[in-house]
Amino acid sequence: MNGNLDFDHYFSRMDTRLADMWGNIMRTSPMASCVLQGKTTRELYAIYLVETYHYTSHNARNQALVATRPDVRNPIYAKFCMTHASDEYGDEQMALHDLGSLGFSKEASSIPAALPETEALIGYLYWISMTGNPLRRLGYSYWAESCYGYIAPLLQKIKTTLNLAPAQMTFFLAHSEIDQAHFEEVKSAIRRNCKQEADLLDIEQVMEQSLVLTARVMDAALSAHQEFGRKPTRRYDFLTPQIQSM
Amino acid sequence: MNGNLDFDHYFSRMDTRLADMWGNIMRTSPMASCVLQGKTTRELYAIYLVETYHYTSHNARNQALVATRPDVRNPIYAKFCMTHASDEYGDEQMALHDLGSLGFSKEASSIPAALPETEALIGYLYWISMTGNPLRRLGYSYWAESCYGYIAPLLQKIKTTLNLAPAQMTFFLAHSEIDQAHFEEVKSAIRRNCKQEADLLDIEQVMEQSLVLTARVMDAALSAHQEFGRKPTRRYDFLTPQIQSM
Amino acid sequence: MNGNLDFDHYFSRMDTRLADMWGNIMRTSPMASCVLQGKTTRELYAIYLVETYHYTSHNARNQALVATRPDVRNPIYAKFCMTHASDEYGDEQMALHDLGSLGFSKEASSIPAALPETEALIGYLYWISMTGNPLRRLGYSYWAESCYGYIAPLLQKIKTTLNLAPAQMTFFLAHSEIDQAHFEEVKSAIRRNCKQEADLLDIEQVMEQSLVLTARVMDAALSAHQEFGRKPTRRYDFLTPQIQSM
Amino acid sequence: MNGNLDFDHYFSRMDTRLADMWGNIMRTSPMASCVLQGKTTRELYAIYLVETYHYTSHNARNQALVATRPDVRNPIYAKFCMTHASDEYGDEQMALHDLGSLGFSKEASSIPAALPETEALIGYLYWISMTGNPLRRLGYSYWAESCYGYIAPLLQKIKTTLNLAPAQMTFFLAHSEIDQAHFEEVKSAIRRNCKQEADLLDIEQVMEQSLVLTARVMDAALSAHQEFGRKPTRRYDFLTPQIQSM
């Protein structure tokens, strides 16, 4: 029984923590500052879309992986992981589409490999999906499905800075609509499956760490863009035609 | 394009092959002979239900695993694997239920570990799910979802020999109804996803080998039952109360 | 403490069981009969070398995998698995070499994929290496490192039938020398690491099942050869130049 | 051929990069500052030993895992990974020993789970071991086997601040001796196995990212210690007896 868990209080604490963390990101992340100051370039947005493509392409996989674990015996949670993963499978294609609608190559084969910070996020998500408390992956979903309120100012600023049409922001726009329902499902999954305080703490830890690692991906995209500006490398060849045509 | 693949002819060839293989099993399998001669005991049925429980408990897992592979990029097939796995997740509980309705323990913790032949089947299904052509796991689904016509005589004979009520055969009865639709979905998945002759051959090979290994599980259950008759071991302690009460 | 385990008696029982199983293989295996009747062809030997190449190329991998399991905490056993795997890594190259010395292609890229029966063996060995009692993989090593006495008549007959030079049998000859020491190491590993009767039984089960699956690989090679004789397929293209030159 | 790779120049660049990164850690890491200012407590050292225990217990495993990959076909590199892993297997026991010699519990079962930052490091190391260029795990070994010059001031300061005997620092002292030879082996492995510039870049990226993640583990240990000081939780129960006895 989980009658002794106060989920309303827990969600409130989680939301407060998220508000703090996002506030901190907005104040201290070089990438957030760059965006909010209207300094986003099409190349920077493209570089971030590439990293988004990479980690998103693993999200459905690592979520489904939870359901394949021999120690997961709870059909409610396993089915949640499988059907949720099925819903999100292929979402990374929207990031490729947006790259293409910006005029860059949208071929998965032509974009660069994930930055090390992105691999750190990806590796962490597989690790917490494959080991430890299987419920804890819900911590990633918790913030990922509820982030659009927090990142709306960034998206709005990117939109105006680059004068983007909706068809050039499908990944972020589509997610902000879909994920409202998903967020309710995540909270429902927490209510139905968590039986003890330790489950809630494990989910909270993954929420925090996966958001920290995601913020580092944002800043790594900015660093990569700055390095590219100083010394173009073959890594970002796919950006070059765009630069020449400007 | 897969316009050059003649799926109708392929399914016809697969069905002919299955009819041959099942005919061979009916003629040569010691377990099939035992059942058809009306020699099934409750203990033998229970031992087979235990093995059924074991391999079934992995089927959803290894099917979902296909969708987590980095080399699976086809969303139609990946989503098929995830949702199909979600549908079948937990089906092994019916085998436990049937054990319980026979008067045996239905606790997963009290039943014996899988027989080596069952582990051979399980290991093979994980192997072909994790490596090689990702489509080939459809070969297992192909025969598993269409087997009820072939095994109906066995089930009918078990039913009359042991005078079983439907509630004591939920696993096999439920599957025979559900799986009609599933079989059509499997054929549809083959039509939609196979692009070359090699895909069809890979699926055919897995169909044959996984059926061969399953037939060996049947015969291993009979051998285990005979050995138990000669010299009861702690392995089948869960059968003892039933024996005493008879 | 394992003071209560009688290892001498256990090894004696294992050896008796192996003698029985090998005797049975020699009497009933179509491949063994074919070889002992002097009917081996170069193509049949080549087909078996291909399967040997396939399963051997996984042996070091699945043995090392045992040592990577989070539930393996015993450094003596883990180090045994790692160093033993290191010793055997690459042994499959000898099978390729022998193929080459027979005049067939020795390129890994030109030989056919493993037969389904070989995949059943490979999949089983990964499965028992990754799950269940980690010690049980010693059951495969137990018979594999002690098989040369049993298969010597087969090897001798192949040698005379095909008039092979030692350089055309390096895989089997090299193993018969190396493996004497390895067998002692396997027995020593069993003595040092097994603590309870269940460990011994788990090892025994894997010994039996992996030998059964290996015997099926032998017979599958014969079946493949017969099918090739009836209707050559592209699968065995690498044999064709040899046939034409005879 | 790798005749075109200038390894001496590469190692020089790697060492310069490491000197920069370690210099940056010494200047900016809160943990390094705390240690260098002589503010280390036995509890802080214990908390760091716990995290060291956790990530070290995975190092041999993820290194051996490289050798089990189907895409690793190079026996020189595979054998290096296996034997190196065998050498390091169990090293985490030294961290437990040091905990015990400080008077804390040295039972693996009584110490807390890894901090999220430690799981981020562990997950990353498994990820880069299982995917991408198999050679890139050498980047982790490169800095790990050469770090003792950089961290010597920290270790010396901890020693004097806490008045530790060598038997209370076996993990760090033992590694500083063993790892001189290991570092040469790592460089030799790079020389023997890297064939193209991309190999060197992949190794460099992993070196940088795994050191960044390790520095975050250091700072996370300090944060955990500070939080423990403000509000003791059950997580650090194993520290309590020590506190009471002071």
Coordinates of N, CA and C in Angstrom, one line a residue, chain D residues 32 93 104 213:
Chain D
A32 N 38.5 20.8 -3.8 CA 40.0 21.0 -3.7 C 40.4 22.2 -2.8
Q93 N 38.1 -2.6 -3.1 CA 38.2 -3.2 -1.7 C 39.1 -2.3 -0.9
F104 N 35.3 3.6 10.6 CA 33.9 3.5 10.1 C 33.6 2.1 9.6
L213 N 33.6 14.9 -15.2 CA 32.6 14.2 -14.4 C 33.2 13.8 -13.1

